[in-house]
Amino acid sequence: MIKPVFIGASWCAPCKKTYPLFERVCSAEGLEWDYVDVESYDSRSSDVRSVPTIRVYDADGDMLAEHRGGATAEEISALLERGRALV
């Protein structure tokens, strides 16, 4: 099982465009996801260098795949598939 995580910020224009796509893709694939706001999270401790960042984790909390920057629905689906392939 994979766990997608969207890391963004309320002031981030690419986040506002990408997050609805992320939600839609995850919902369509039957996945539970998390949203992390960099304003209330120490993103430096997790090596988050830009927003939005989408990460895919395994059940043990190990990162399997990452995408930095805005993304299309197709790119999000491909990221999730890359994560699944590593589980």
JSON list of N, CA and C in Angstrom, two decimals:
[
{"chain": "A", "resi": 1, "resn": "MET", "atom": "N", "xyz": [0.85, -1.19, 0.00]},
{"chain": "A", "resi": 1, "resn": "MET", "atom": "CA", "xyz": [0.00, 0.00, 0.00]},
{"chain": "A", "resi": 1, "resn": "MET", "atom": "C", "xyz": [0.89, 1.24, 0.00]},
{"chain": "A", "resi": 2, "resn": "ILE", "atom": "N", "xyz": [0.48, 2.23, -0.75]},
{"chain": "A", "resi": 2, "resn": "ILE", "atom": "CA", "xyz": [1.23, 3.48, -0.81]},
{"chain": "A", "resi": 2, "resn": "ILE", "atom": "C", "xyz": [0.42, 4.59, -0.15]},
{"chain": "A", "resi": 3, "resn": "LYS", "atom": "N", "xyz": [1.13, 5.62, 0.29]},
{"chain": "A", "resi": 3, "resn": "LYS", "atom": "CA", "xyz": [0.50, 6.78, 0.92]},
{"chain": "A", "resi": 3, "resn": "LYS", "atom": "C", "xyz": [1.02, 8.05, 0.23]},
{"chain": "A", "resi": 4, "resn": "PRO", "atom": "N", "xyz": [0.19, 8.68, -0.61]},
{"chain": "A", "resi": 4, "resn": "PRO", "atom": "CA", "xyz": [0.59, 9.93, -1.24]},
{"chain": "A", "resi": 4, "resn": "PRO", "atom": "C", "xyz": [0.47, 11.11, -0.26]},
{"chain": "A", "resi": 5, "resn": "VAL", "atom": "N", "xyz": [1.41, 12.03, -0.36]},
{"chain": "A", "resi": 5, "resn": "VAL", "atom": "CA", "xyz": [1.40, 13.22, 0.50]},
{"chain": "A", "resi": 5, "resn": "VAL", "atom": "C", "xyz": [1.65, 14.45, -0.39]},
{"chain": "A", "resi": 6, "resn": "PHE", "atom": "N", "xyz": [0.77, 15.43, -0.26]},
{"chain": "A", "resi": 6, "resn": "PHE", "atom": "CA", "xyz": [0.91, 16.69, -0.99]},
{"chain": "A", "resi": 6, "resn": "PHE", "atom": "C", "xyz": [1.45, 17.72, -0.01]},
{"chain": "A", "resi": 7, "resn": "ILE", "atom": "N", "xyz": [2.58, 18.33, -0.34]},
{"chain": "A", "resi": 7, "resn": "ILE", "atom": "CA", "xyz": [3.19, 19.34, 0.51]},
{"chain": "A", "resi": 7, "resn": "ILE", "atom": "C", "xyz": [3.06, 20.68, -0.23]},
{"chain": "A", "resi": 8, "resn": "GLY", "atom": "N", "xyz": [2.34, 21.61, 0.38]},
{"chain": "A", "resi": 8, "resn": "GLY", "atom": "CA", "xyz": [2.08, 22.87, -0.30]},
{"chain": "A", "resi": 8, "resn": "GLY", "atom": "C", "xyz": [1.91, 24.03, 0.67]},
{"chain": "A", "resi": 9, "resn": "ALA", "atom": "N", "xyz": [1.36, 25.12, 0.15]},
{"chain": "A", "resi": 9, "resn": "ALA", "atom": "CA", "xyz": [1.13, 26.32, 0.94]},
{"chain": "A", "resi": 9, "resn": "ALA", "atom": "C", "xyz": [-0.08, 27.06, 0.38]},
{"chain": "A", "resi": 10, "resn": "SER", "atom": "N", "xyz": [-0.80, 27.73, 1.26]},
{"chain": "A", "resi": 10, "resn": "SER", "atom": "CA", "xyz": [-2.02, 28.43, 0.83]},
{"chain": "A", "resi": 10, "resn": "SER", "atom": "C", "xyz": [-1.72, 29.58, -0.12]},
{"chain": "A", "resi": 11, "resn": "TRP", "atom": "N", "xyz": [-0.52, 30.15, -0.06]},
{"chain": "A", "resi": 11, "resn": "TRP", "atom": "CA", "xyz": [-0.15, 31.30, -0.90]},
{"chain": "A", "resi": 11, "resn": "TRP", "atom": "C", "xyz": [0.46, 30.88, -2.24]},
{"chain": "A", "resi": 12, "resn": "CYS", "atom": "N", "xyz": [0.64, 29.59, -2.45]},
{"chain": "A", "resi": 12, "resn": "CYS", "atom": "CA", "xyz": [1.35, 29.06, -3.62]},
{"chain": "A", "resi": 12, "resn": "CYS", "atom": "C", "xyz": [0.39, 28.84, -4.80]},
{"chain": "A", "resi": 13, "resn": "ALA", "atom": "N", "xyz": [0.56, 29.60, -5.87]},
{"chain": "A", "resi": 13, "resn": "ALA", "atom": "CA", "xyz": [-0.31, 29.47, -7.04]},
{"chain": "A", "resi": 13, "resn": "ALA", "atom": "C", "xyz": [-0.24, 28.08, -7.69]},
{"chain": "A", "resi": 14, "resn": "PRO", "atom": "N", "xyz": [0.94, 27.51, -7.93]},
{"chain": "A", "resi": 14, "resn": "PRO", "atom": "CA", "xyz": [0.98, 26.16, -8.50]},
{"chain": "A", "resi": 14, "resn": "PRO", "atom": "C", "xyz": [0.33, 25.11, -7.58]},
{"chain": "A", "resi": 15, "resn": "CYS", "atom": "N", "xyz": [0.40, 25.34, -6.26]},
{"chain": "A", "resi": 15, "resn": "CYS", "atom": "CA", "xyz": [-0.26, 24.42, -5.32]},
{"chain": "A", "resi": 15, "resn": "CYS", "atom": "C", "xyz": [-1.78, 24.46, -5.51]},
{"chain": "A", "resi": 16, "resn": "LYS", "atom": "N", "xyz": [-2.31, 25.66, -5.67]},
{"chain": "A", "resi": 16, "resn": "LYS", "atom": "CA", "xyz": [-3.75, 25.83, -5.84]},
{"chain": "A", "resi": 16, "resn": "LYS", "atom": "C", "xyz": [-4.24, 25.15, -7.12]},
{"chain": "A", "resi": 17, "resn": "LYS", "atom": "N", "xyz": [-3.39, 25.09, -8.13]},
{"chain": "A", "resi": 17, "resn": "LYS", "atom": "CA", "xyz": [-3.75, 24.45, -9.38]},
{"chain": "A", "resi": 17, "resn": "LYS", "atom": "C", "xyz": [-3.58, 22.93, -9.31]},
{"chain": "A", "resi": 18, "resn": "THR", "atom": "N", "xyz": [-2.53, 22.48, -8.63]},
{"chain": "A", "resi": 18, "resn": "THR", "atom": "CA", "xyz": [-2.19, 21.06, -8.62]},
{"chain": "A", "resi": 18, "resn": "THR", "atom": "C", "xyz": [-2.96, 20.26, -7.58]},
{"chain": "A", "resi": 19, "resn": "TYR", "atom": "N", "xyz": [-3.25, 20.84, -6.42]},
{"chain": "A", "resi": 19, "resn": "TYR", "atom": "CA", "xyz": [-3.89, 20.08, -5.35]},
{"chain": "A", "resi": 19, "resn": "TYR", "atom": "C", "xyz": [-5.25, 19.48, -5.76]},
{"chain": "A", "resi": 20, "resn": "PRO", "atom": "N", "xyz": [-6.13, 20.21, -6.44]},
{"chain": "A", "resi": 20, "resn": "PRO", "atom": "CA", "xyz": [-7.39, 19.58, -6.85]},
{"chain": "A", "resi": 20, "resn": "PRO", "atom": "C", "xyz": [-7.17, 18.37, -7.79]},
{"chain": "A", "resi": 21, "resn": "LEU", "atom": "N", "xyz": [-6.17, 18.46, -8.63]},
{"chain": "A", "resi": 21, "resn": "LEU", "atom": "CA", "xyz": [-5.85, 17.32, -9.50]},
{"chain": "A", "resi": 21, "resn": "LEU", "atom": "C", "xyz": [-5.34, 16.15, -8.68]},
{"chain": "A", "resi": 22, "resn": "PHE", "atom": "N", "xyz": [-4.49, 16.43, -7.71]},
{"chain": "A", "resi": 22, "resn": "PHE", "atom": "CA", "xyz": [-3.96, 15.41, -6.81]},
{"chain": "A", "resi": 22, "resn": "PHE", "atom": "C", "xyz": [-5.11, 14.71, -6.08]},
{"chain": "A", "resi": 23, "resn": "GLU", "atom": "N", "xyz": [-6.03, 15.49, -5.52]},
{"chain": "A", "resi": 23, "resn": "GLU", "atom": "CA", "xyz": [-7.19, 14.92, -4.82]},
{"chain": "A", "resi": 23, "resn": "GLU", "atom": "C", "xyz": [-8.02, 14.02, -5.74]},
{"chain": "A", "resi": 24, "resn": "ARG", "atom": "N", "xyz": [-8.26, 14.51, -6.95]},
{"chain": "A", "resi": 24, "resn": "ARG", "atom": "CA", "xyz": [-9.07, 13.76, -7.90]},
{"chain": "A", "resi": 24, "resn": "ARG", "atom": "C", "xyz": [-8.42, 12.43, -8.28]},
{"chain": "A", "resi": 25, "resn": "VAL", "atom": "N", "xyz": [-7.12, 12.47, -8.58]},
{"chain": "A", "resi": 25, "resn": "VAL", "atom": "CA", "xyz": [-6.41, 11.25, -8.97]},
{"chain": "A", "resi": 25, "resn": "VAL", "atom": "C", "xyz": [-6.37, 10.26, -7.81]},
{"chain": "A", "resi": 26, "resn": "CYS", "atom": "N", "xyz": [-6.05, 10.72, -6.62]},
{"chain": "A", "resi": 26, "resn": "CYS", "atom": "CA", "xyz": [-6.00, 9.83, -5.46]},
{"chain": "A", "resi": 26, "resn": "CYS", "atom": "C", "xyz": [-7.36, 9.22, -5.17]},
{"chain": "A", "resi": 27, "resn": "SER", "atom": "N", "xyz": [-8.40, 10.03, -5.24]},
{"chain": "A", "resi": 27, "resn": "SER", "atom": "CA", "xyz": [-9.76, 9.52, -5.02]},
{"chain": "A", "resi": 27, "resn": "SER", "atom": "C", "xyz": [-10.15, 8.48, -6.06]},
{"chain": "A", "resi": 28, "resn": "ALA", "atom": "N", "xyz": [-9.84, 8.77, -7.32]},
{"chain": "A", "resi": 28, "resn": "ALA", "atom": "CA", "xyz": [-10.17, 7.83, -8.39]},
{"chain": "A", "resi": 28, "resn": "ALA", "atom": "C", "xyz": [-9.44, 6.50, -8.23]},
{"chain": "A", "resi": 29, "resn": "GLU", "atom": "N", "xyz": [-8.26, 6.55, -7.62]},
{"chain": "A", "resi": 29, "resn": "GLU", "atom": "CA", "xyz": [-7.47, 5.33, -7.42]},
{"chain": "A", "resi": 29, "resn": "GLU", "atom": "C", "xyz": [-7.71, 4.70, -6.05]},
{"chain": "A", "resi": 30, "resn": "GLY", "atom": "N", "xyz": [-8.67, 5.27, -5.29]},
{"chain": "A", "resi": 30, "resn": "GLY", "atom": "CA", "xyz": [-9.03, 4.70, -4.00]},
{"chain": "A", "resi": 30, "resn": "GLY", "atom": "C", "xyz": [-7.96, 4.83, -2.93]},
{"chain": "A", "resi": 31, "resn": "LEU", "atom": "N", "xyz": [-7.16, 5.88, -3.01]},
{"chain": "A", "resi": 31, "resn": "LEU", "atom": "CA", "xyz": [-6.07, 6.08, -2.07]},
{"chain": "A", "resi": 31, "resn": "LEU", "atom": "C", "xyz": [-6.41, 7.14, -1.03]},
{"chain": "A", "resi": 32, "resn": "GLU", "atom": "N", "xyz": [-5.96, 6.92, 0.20]},
{"chain": "A", "resi": 32, "resn": "GLU", "atom": "CA", "xyz": [-6.01, 7.95, 1.22]},
{"chain": "A", "resi": 32, "resn": "GLU", "atom": "C", "xyz": [-4.74, 8.77, 1.09]},
{"chain": "A", "resi": 33, "resn": "TRP", "atom": "N", "xyz": [-4.85, 10.06, 1.30]},
{"chain": "A", "resi": 33, "resn": "TRP", "atom": "CA", "xyz": [-3.69, 10.94, 1.16]},
{"chain": "A", "resi": 33, "resn": "TRP", "atom": "C", "xyz": [-3.63, 11.92, 2.32]},
{"chain": "A", "resi": 34, "resn": "ASP", "atom": "N", "xyz": [-2.50, 12.59, 2.42]},
{"chain": "A", "resi": 34, "resn": "ASP", "atom": "CA", "xyz": [-2.33, 13.64, 3.41]},
{"chain": "A", "resi": 34, "resn": "ASP", "atom": "C", "xyz": [-1.94, 14.94, 2.71]},
{"chain": "A", "resi": 35, "resn": "TYR", "atom": "N", "xyz": [-2.29, 16.05, 3.36]},
{"chain": "A", "resi": 35, "resn": "TYR", "atom": "CA", "xyz": [-1.87, 17.38, 2.92]},
{"chain": "A", "resi": 35, "resn": "TYR", "atom": "C", "xyz": [-1.04, 17.97, 4.04]},
{"chain": "A", "resi": 36, "resn": "VAL", "atom": "N", "xyz": [0.13, 18.48, 3.69]},
{"chain": "A", "resi": 36, "resn": "VAL", "atom": "CA", "xyz": [1.01, 19.12, 4.66]},
{"chain": "A", "resi": 36, "resn": "VAL", "atom": "C", "xyz": [1.24, 20.56, 4.21]},
{"chain": "A", "resi": 37, "resn": "ASP", "atom": "N", "xyz": [0.95, 21.51, 5.09]},
{"chain": "A", "resi": 37, "resn": "ASP", "atom": "CA", "xyz": [1.17, 22.92, 4.80]},
{"chain": "A", "resi": 37, "resn": "ASP", "atom": "C", "xyz": [2.53, 23.33, 5.34]},
{"chain": "A", "resi": 38, "resn": "VAL", "atom": "N", "xyz": [3.39, 23.86, 4.49]},
{"chain": "A", "resi": 38, "resn": "VAL", "atom": "CA", "xyz": [4.75, 24.22, 4.91]},
{"chain": "A", "resi": 38, "resn": "VAL", "atom": "C", "xyz": [4.76, 25.33, 5.96]},
{"chain": "A", "resi": 39, "resn": "GLU", "atom": "N", "xyz": [3.67, 26.06, 6.07]},
{"chain": "A", "resi": 39, "resn": "GLU", "atom": "CA", "xyz": [3.59, 27.12, 7.08]},
{"chain": "A", "resi": 39, "resn": "GLU", "atom": "C", "xyz": [3.50, 26.57, 8.49]},
{"chain": "A", "resi": 40, "resn": "SER", "atom": "N", "xyz": [3.02, 25.33, 8.64]},
{"chain": "A", "resi": 40, "resn": "SER", "atom": "CA", "xyz": [2.86, 24.75, 9.97]},
{"chain": "A", "resi": 40, "resn": "SER", "atom": "C", "xyz": [3.69, 23.47, 10.14]},
{"chain": "A", "resi": 41, "resn": "TYR", "atom": "N", "xyz": [4.67, 23.29, 9.30]},
{"chain": "A", "resi": 41, "resn": "TYR", "atom": "CA", "xyz": [5.47, 22.06, 9.29]},
{"chain": "A", "resi": 41, "resn": "TYR", "atom": "C", "xyz": [6.91, 22.43, 9.00]},
{"chain": "A", "resi": 42, "resn": "ASP", "atom": "N", "xyz": [7.85, 21.85, 9.72]},
{"chain": "A", "resi": 42, "resn": "ASP", "atom": "CA", "xyz": [9.26, 22.13, 9.48]},
{"chain": "A", "resi": 42, "resn": "ASP", "atom": "C", "xyz": [9.71, 21.37, 8.24]},
{"chain": "A", "resi": 43, "resn": "SER", "atom": "N", "xyz": [9.49, 21.97, 7.09]},
{"chain": "A", "resi": 43, "resn": "SER", "atom": "CA", "xyz": [9.76, 21.31, 5.81]},
{"chain": "A", "resi": 43, "resn": "SER", "atom": "C", "xyz": [11.25, 21.08, 5.59]},
{"chain": "A", "resi": 44, "resn": "ARG", "atom": "N", "xyz": [12.08, 21.88, 6.19]},
{"chain": "A", "resi": 44, "resn": "ARG", "atom": "CA", "xyz": [13.53, 21.70, 6.01]},
{"chain": "A", "resi": 44, "resn": "ARG", "atom": "C", "xyz": [14.01, 20.38, 6.59]},
{"chain": "A", "resi": 45, "resn": "SER", "atom": "N", "xyz": [13.37, 19.92, 7.67]},
{"chain": "A", "resi": 45, "resn": "SER", "atom": "CA", "xyz": [13.79, 18.66, 8.28]},
{"chain": "A", "resi": 45, "resn": "SER", "atom": "C", "xyz": [13.50, 17.47, 7.38]},
{"chain": "A", "resi": 46, "resn": "SER", "atom": "N", "xyz": [12.59, 17.65, 6.44]},
{"chain": "A", "resi": 46, "resn": "SER", "atom": "CA", "xyz": [12.25, 16.57, 5.50]},
{"chain": "A", "resi": 46, "resn": "SER", "atom": "C", "xyz": [12.80, 16.84, 4.11]},
{"chain": "A", "resi": 47, "resn": "ASP", "atom": "N", "xyz": [13.68, 17.82, 3.99]},
{"chain": "A", "resi": 47, "resn": "ASP", "atom": "CA", "xyz": [14.33, 18.16, 2.73]},
{"chain": "A", "resi": 47, "resn": "ASP", "atom": "C", "xyz": [13.35, 18.59, 1.65]},
{"chain": "A", "resi": 48, "resn": "VAL", "atom": "N", "xyz": [12.30, 19.31, 2.05]},
{"chain": "A", "resi": 48, "resn": "VAL", "atom": "CA", "xyz": [11.37, 19.88, 1.07]},
{"chain": "A", "resi": 48, "resn": "VAL", "atom": "C", "xyz": [11.99, 21.18, 0.59]},
{"chain": "A", "resi": 49, "resn": "ARG", "atom": "N", "xyz": [12.26, 21.25, -0.72]},
{"chain": "A", "resi": 49, "resn": "ARG", "atom": "CA", "xyz": [12.96, 22.41, -1.27]},
{"chain": "A", "resi": 49, "resn": "ARG", "atom": "C", "xyz": [12.07, 23.31, -2.12]},
{"chain": "A", "resi": 50, "resn": "SER", "atom": "N", "xyz": [10.90, 22.81, -2.47]},
{"chain": "A", "resi": 50, "resn": "SER", "atom": "CA", "xyz": [9.98, 23.64, -3.25]},
{"chain": "A", "resi": 50, "resn": "SER", "atom": "C", "xyz": [8.56, 23.15, -3.02]},
{"chain": "A", "resi": 51, "resn": "VAL", "atom": "N", "xyz": [7.62, 24.04, -3.30]},
{"chain": "A", "resi": 51, "resn": "VAL", "atom": "CA", "xyz": [6.21, 23.67, -3.24]},
{"chain": "A", "resi": 51, "resn": "VAL", "atom": "C", "xyz": [5.58, 23.99, -4.58]},
{"chain": "A", "resi": 52, "resn": "PRO", "atom": "N", "xyz": [4.66, 23.17, -5.02]},
{"chain": "A", "resi": 52, "resn": "PRO", "atom": "CA", "xyz": [4.25, 21.94, -4.36]},
{"chain": "A", "resi": 52, "resn": "PRO", "atom": "C", "xyz": [5.28, 20.82, -4.53]},
{"chain": "A", "resi": 53, "resn": "THR", "atom": "N", "xyz": [5.26, 19.91, -3.57]},
{"chain": "A", "resi": 53, "resn": "THR", "atom": "CA", "xyz": [6.01, 18.67, -3.66]},
{"chain": "A", "resi": 53, "resn": "THR", "atom": "C", "xyz": [5.03, 17.55, -3.38]},
{"chain": "A", "resi": 54, "resn": "ILE", "atom": "N", "xyz": [5.04, 16.53, -4.21]},
{"chain": "A", "resi": 54, "resn": "ILE", "atom": "CA", "xyz": [4.21, 15.36, -3.99]},
{"chain": "A", "resi": 54, "resn": "ILE", "atom": "C", "xyz": [5.15, 14.20, -3.72]},
{"chain": "A", "resi": 55, "resn": "ARG", "atom": "N", "xyz": [4.89, 13.51, -2.63]},
{"chain": "A", "resi": 55, "resn": "ARG", "atom": "CA", "xyz": [5.70, 12.35, -2.27]},
{"chain": "A", "resi": 55, "resn": "ARG", "atom": "C", "xyz": [4.81, 11.14, -2.11]},
{"chain": "A", "resi": 56, "resn": "VAL", "atom": "N", "xyz": [5.40, 9.98, -2.41]},
{"chain": "A", "resi": 56, "resn": "VAL", "atom": "CA", "xyz": [4.71, 8.71, -2.22]},
{"chain": "A", "resi": 56, "resn": "VAL", "atom": "C", "xyz": [5.53, 7.90, -1.23]},
{"chain": "A", "resi": 57, "resn": "TYR", "atom": "N", "xyz": [4.87, 7.46, -0.15]},
{"chain": "A", "resi": 57, "resn": "TYR", "atom": "CA", "xyz": [5.52, 6.69, 0.90]},
{"chain": "A", "resi": 57, "resn": "TYR", "atom": "C", "xyz": [4.96, 5.28, 0.95]},
{"chain": "A", "resi": 58, "resn": "ASP", "atom": "N", "xyz": [5.77, 4.35, 1.49]},
{"chain": "A", "resi": 58, "resn": "ASP", "atom": "CA", "xyz": [5.27, 3.01, 1.73]},
{"chain": "A", "resi": 58, "resn": "ASP", "atom": "C", "xyz": [4.71, 2.93, 3.16]},
{"chain": "A", "resi": 59, "resn": "ALA", "atom": "N", "xyz": [4.25, 1.76, 3.56]},
{"chain": "A", "resi": 59, "resn": "ALA", "atom": "CA", "xyz": [3.62, 1.59, 4.86]},
{"chain": "A", "resi": 59, "resn": "ALA", "atom": "C", "xyz": [4.59, 1.84, 6.01]},
{"chain": "A", "resi": 60, "resn": "ASP", "atom": "N", "xyz": [5.88, 1.70, 5.76]},
{"chain": "A", "resi": 60, "resn": "ASP", "atom": "CA", "xyz": [6.89, 1.93, 6.80]},
{"chain": "A", "resi": 60, "resn": "ASP", "atom": "C", "xyz": [7.34, 3.39, 6.88]},
{"chain": "A", "resi": 61, "resn": "GLY", "atom": "N", "xyz": [6.80, 4.24, 6.00]},
{"chain": "A", "resi": 61, "resn": "GLY", "atom": "CA", "xyz": [7.16, 5.65, 6.00]},
{"chain": "A", "resi": 61, "resn": "GLY", "atom": "C", "xyz": [8.37, 5.99, 5.17]},
{"chain": "A", "resi": 62, "resn": "ASP", "atom": "N", "xyz": [8.84, 5.04, 4.36]},
{"chain": "A", "resi": 62, "resn": "ASP", "atom": "CA", "xyz": [9.97, 5.30, 3.47]},
{"chain": "A", "resi": 62, "resn": "ASP", "atom": "C", "xyz": [9.48, 5.94, 2.18]},
{"chain": "A", "resi": 63, "resn": "MET", "atom": "N", "xyz": [10.16, 6.99, 1.73]},
{"chain": "A", "resi": 63, "resn": "MET", "atom": "CA", "xyz": [9.75, 7.66, 0.50]},
{"chain": "A", "resi": 63, "resn": "MET", "atom": "C", "xyz": [10.13, 6.81, -0.71]},
{"chain": "A", "resi": 64, "resn": "LEU", "atom": "N", "xyz": [9.15, 6.60, -1.58]},
{"chain": "A", "resi": 64, "resn": "LEU", "atom": "CA", "xyz": [9.34, 5.80, -2.78]},
{"chain": "A", "resi": 64, "resn": "LEU", "atom": "C", "xyz": [9.52, 6.64, -4.03]},
{"chain": "A", "resi": 65, "resn": "ALA", "atom": "N", "xyz": [8.83, 7.77, -4.09]},
{"chain": "A", "resi": 65, "resn": "ALA", "atom": "CA", "xyz": [8.87, 8.61, -5.29]},
{"chain": "A", "resi": 65, "resn": "ALA", "atom": "C", "xyz": [8.53, 10.04, -4.89]},
{"chain": "A", "resi": 66, "resn": "GLU", "atom": "N", "xyz": [9.00, 10.99, -5.73]},
{"chain": "A", "resi": 66, "resn": "GLU", "atom": "CA", "xyz": [8.78, 12.40, -5.44]},
{"chain": "A", "resi": 66, "resn": "GLU", "atom": "C", "xyz": [8.66, 13.19, -6.73]},
{"chain": "A", "resi": 67, "resn": "HIS", "atom": "N", "xyz": [7.79, 14.19, -6.70]},
{"chain": "A", "resi": 67, "resn": "HIS", "atom": "CA", "xyz": [7.67, 15.15, -7.81]},
{"chain": "A", "resi": 67, "resn": "HIS", "atom": "C", "xyz": [7.69, 16.54, -7.20]},
{"chain": "A", "resi": 68, "resn": "ARG", "atom": "N", "xyz": [8.55, 17.40, -7.72]},
{"chain": "A", "resi": 68, "resn": "ARG", "atom": "CA", "xyz": [8.62, 18.79, -7.25]},
{"chain": "A", "resi": 68, "resn": "ARG", "atom": "C", "xyz": [8.06, 19.71, -8.32]},
{"chain": "A", "resi": 69, "resn": "GLY", "atom": "N", "xyz": [7.22, 20.64, -7.90]},
{"chain": "A", "resi": 69, "resn": "GLY", "atom": "CA", "xyz": [6.62, 21.59, -8.84]},
{"chain": "A", "resi": 69, "resn": "GLY", "atom": "C", "xyz": [5.22, 21.17, -9.21]},
{"chain": "A", "resi": 70, "resn": "GLY", "atom": "N", "xyz": [4.58, 22.02, -10.00]},
{"chain": "A", "resi": 70, "resn": "GLY", "atom": "CA", "xyz": [3.23, 21.73, -10.46]},
{"chain": "A", "resi": 70, "resn": "GLY", "atom": "C", "xyz": [3.19, 20.45, -11.28]},
{"chain": "A", "resi": 71, "resn": "ALA", "atom": "N", "xyz": [2.02, 19.83, -11.33]},
{"chain": "A", "resi": 71, "resn": "ALA", "atom": "CA", "xyz": [1.90, 18.56, -12.05]},
{"chain": "A", "resi": 71, "resn": "ALA", "atom": "C", "xyz": [0.52, 18.45, -12.70]},
{"chain": "A", "resi": 72, "resn": "THR", "atom": "N", "xyz": [0.47, 17.73, -13.80]},
{"chain": "A", "resi": 72, "resn": "THR", "atom": "CA", "xyz": [-0.80, 17.40, -14.45]},
{"chain": "A", "resi": 72, "resn": "THR", "atom": "C", "xyz": [-1.34, 16.12, -13.81]},
{"chain": "A", "resi": 73, "resn": "ALA", "atom": "N", "xyz": [-2.59, 15.82, -14.10]},
{"chain": "A", "resi": 73, "resn": "ALA", "atom": "CA", "xyz": [-3.18, 14.57, -13.60]},
{"chain": "A", "resi": 73, "resn": "ALA", "atom": "C", "xyz": [-2.39, 13.37, -14.10]},
{"chain": "A", "resi": 74, "resn": "GLU", "atom": "N", "xyz": [-1.92, 13.43, -15.32]},
{"chain": "A", "resi": 74, "resn": "GLU", "atom": "CA", "xyz": [-1.15, 12.33, -15.89]},
{"chain": "A", "resi": 74, "resn": "GLU", "atom": "C", "xyz": [0.18, 12.15, -15.16]},
{"chain": "A", "resi": 75, "resn": "GLU", "atom": "N", "xyz": [0.82, 13.25, -14.82]},
{"chain": "A", "resi": 75, "resn": "GLU", "atom": "CA", "xyz": [2.09, 13.17, -14.09]},
{"chain": "A", "resi": 75, "resn": "GLU", "atom": "C", "xyz": [1.88, 12.63, -12.67]},
{"chain": "A", "resi": 76, "resn": "ILE", "atom": "N", "xyz": [0.77, 13.01, -12.06]},
{"chain": "A", "resi": 76, "resn": "ILE", "atom": "CA", "xyz": [0.46, 12.50, -10.72]},
{"chain": "A", "resi": 76, "resn": "ILE", "atom": "C", "xyz": [0.20, 11.00, -10.78]},
{"chain": "A", "resi": 77, "resn": "SER", "atom": "N", "xyz": [-0.57, 10.56, -11.76]},
{"chain": "A", "resi": 77, "resn": "SER", "atom": "CA", "xyz": [-0.83, 9.12, -11.93]},
{"chain": "A", "resi": 77, "resn": "SER", "atom": "C", "xyz": [0.46, 8.35, -12.15]},
{"chain": "A", "resi": 78, "resn": "ALA", "atom": "N", "xyz": [1.35, 8.89, -12.96]},
{"chain": "A", "resi": 78, "resn": "ALA", "atom": "CA", "xyz": [2.63, 8.23, -13.23]},
{"chain": "A", "resi": 78, "resn": "ALA", "atom": "C", "xyz": [3.48, 8.16, -11.97]},
{"chain": "A", "resi": 79, "resn": "LEU", "atom": "N", "xyz": [3.44, 9.21, -11.15]},
{"chain": "A", "resi": 79, "resn": "LEU", "atom": "CA", "xyz": [4.18, 9.21, -9.89]},
{"chain": "A", "resi": 79, "resn": "LEU", "atom": "C", "xyz": [3.66, 8.12, -8.96]},
{"chain": "A", "resi": 80, "resn": "LEU", "atom": "N", "xyz": [2.34, 8.01, -8.84]},
{"chain": "A", "resi": 80, "resn": "LEU", "atom": "CA", "xyz": [1.75, 6.98, -8.01]},
{"chain": "A", "resi": 80, "resn": "LEU", "atom": "C", "xyz": [2.12, 5.59, -8.50]},
{"chain": "A", "resi": 81, "resn": "GLU", "atom": "N", "xyz": [2.13, 5.42, -9.80]},
{"chain": "A", "resi": 81, "resn": "GLU", "atom": "CA", "xyz": [2.51, 4.13, -10.39]},
{"chain": "A", "resi": 81, "resn": "GLU", "atom": "C", "xyz": [3.97, 3.80, -10.10]},
{"chain": "A", "resi": 82, "resn": "ARG", "atom": "N", "xyz": [4.85, 4.80, -10.18]},
{"chain": "A", "resi": 82, "resn": "ARG", "atom": "CA", "xyz": [6.27, 4.57, -9.83]},
{"chain": "A", "resi": 82, "resn": "ARG", "atom": "C", "xyz": [6.39, 4.11, -8.39]},
{"chain": "A", "resi": 83, "resn": "GLY", "atom": "N", "xyz": [5.62, 4.72, -7.51]},
{"chain": "A", "resi": 83, "resn": "GLY", "atom": "CA", "xyz": [5.63, 4.31, -6.11]},
{"chain": "A", "resi": 83, "resn": "GLY", "atom": "C", "xyz": [5.13, 2.90, -5.93]},
{"chain": "A", "resi": 84, "resn": "ARG", "atom": "N", "xyz": [4.02, 2.57, -6.59]},
{"chain": "A", "resi": 84, "resn": "ARG", "atom": "CA", "xyz": [3.47, 1.22, -6.50]},
{"chain": "A", "resi": 84, "resn": "ARG", "atom": "C", "xyz": [4.45, 0.15, -6.97]},
{"chain": "A", "resi": 85, "resn": "ALA", "atom": "N", "xyz": [5.20, 0.48, -8.01]},
{"chain": "A", "resi": 85, "resn": "ALA", "atom": "CA", "xyz": [6.14, -0.48, -8.59]},
{"chain": "A", "resi": 85, "resn": "ALA", "atom": "C", "xyz": [7.27, -0.83, -7.61]},
{"chain": "A", "resi": 86, "resn": "LEU", "atom": "N", "xyz": [7.50, 0.01, -6.61]},
{"chain": "A", "resi": 86, "resn": "LEU", "atom": "CA", "xyz": [8.57, -0.21, -5.65]},
{"chain": "A", "resi": 86, "resn": "LEU", "atom": "C", "xyz": [8.12, -0.90, -4.37]},
{"chain": "A", "resi": 87, "resn": "VAL", "atom": "N", "xyz": [6.82, -1.12, -4.25]},
{"chain": "A", "resi": 87, "resn": "VAL", "atom": "CA", "xyz": [6.29, -1.76, -3.02]},
{"chain": "A", "resi": 87, "resn": "VAL", "atom": "C", "xyz": [6.38, -3.26, -3.17]}
]
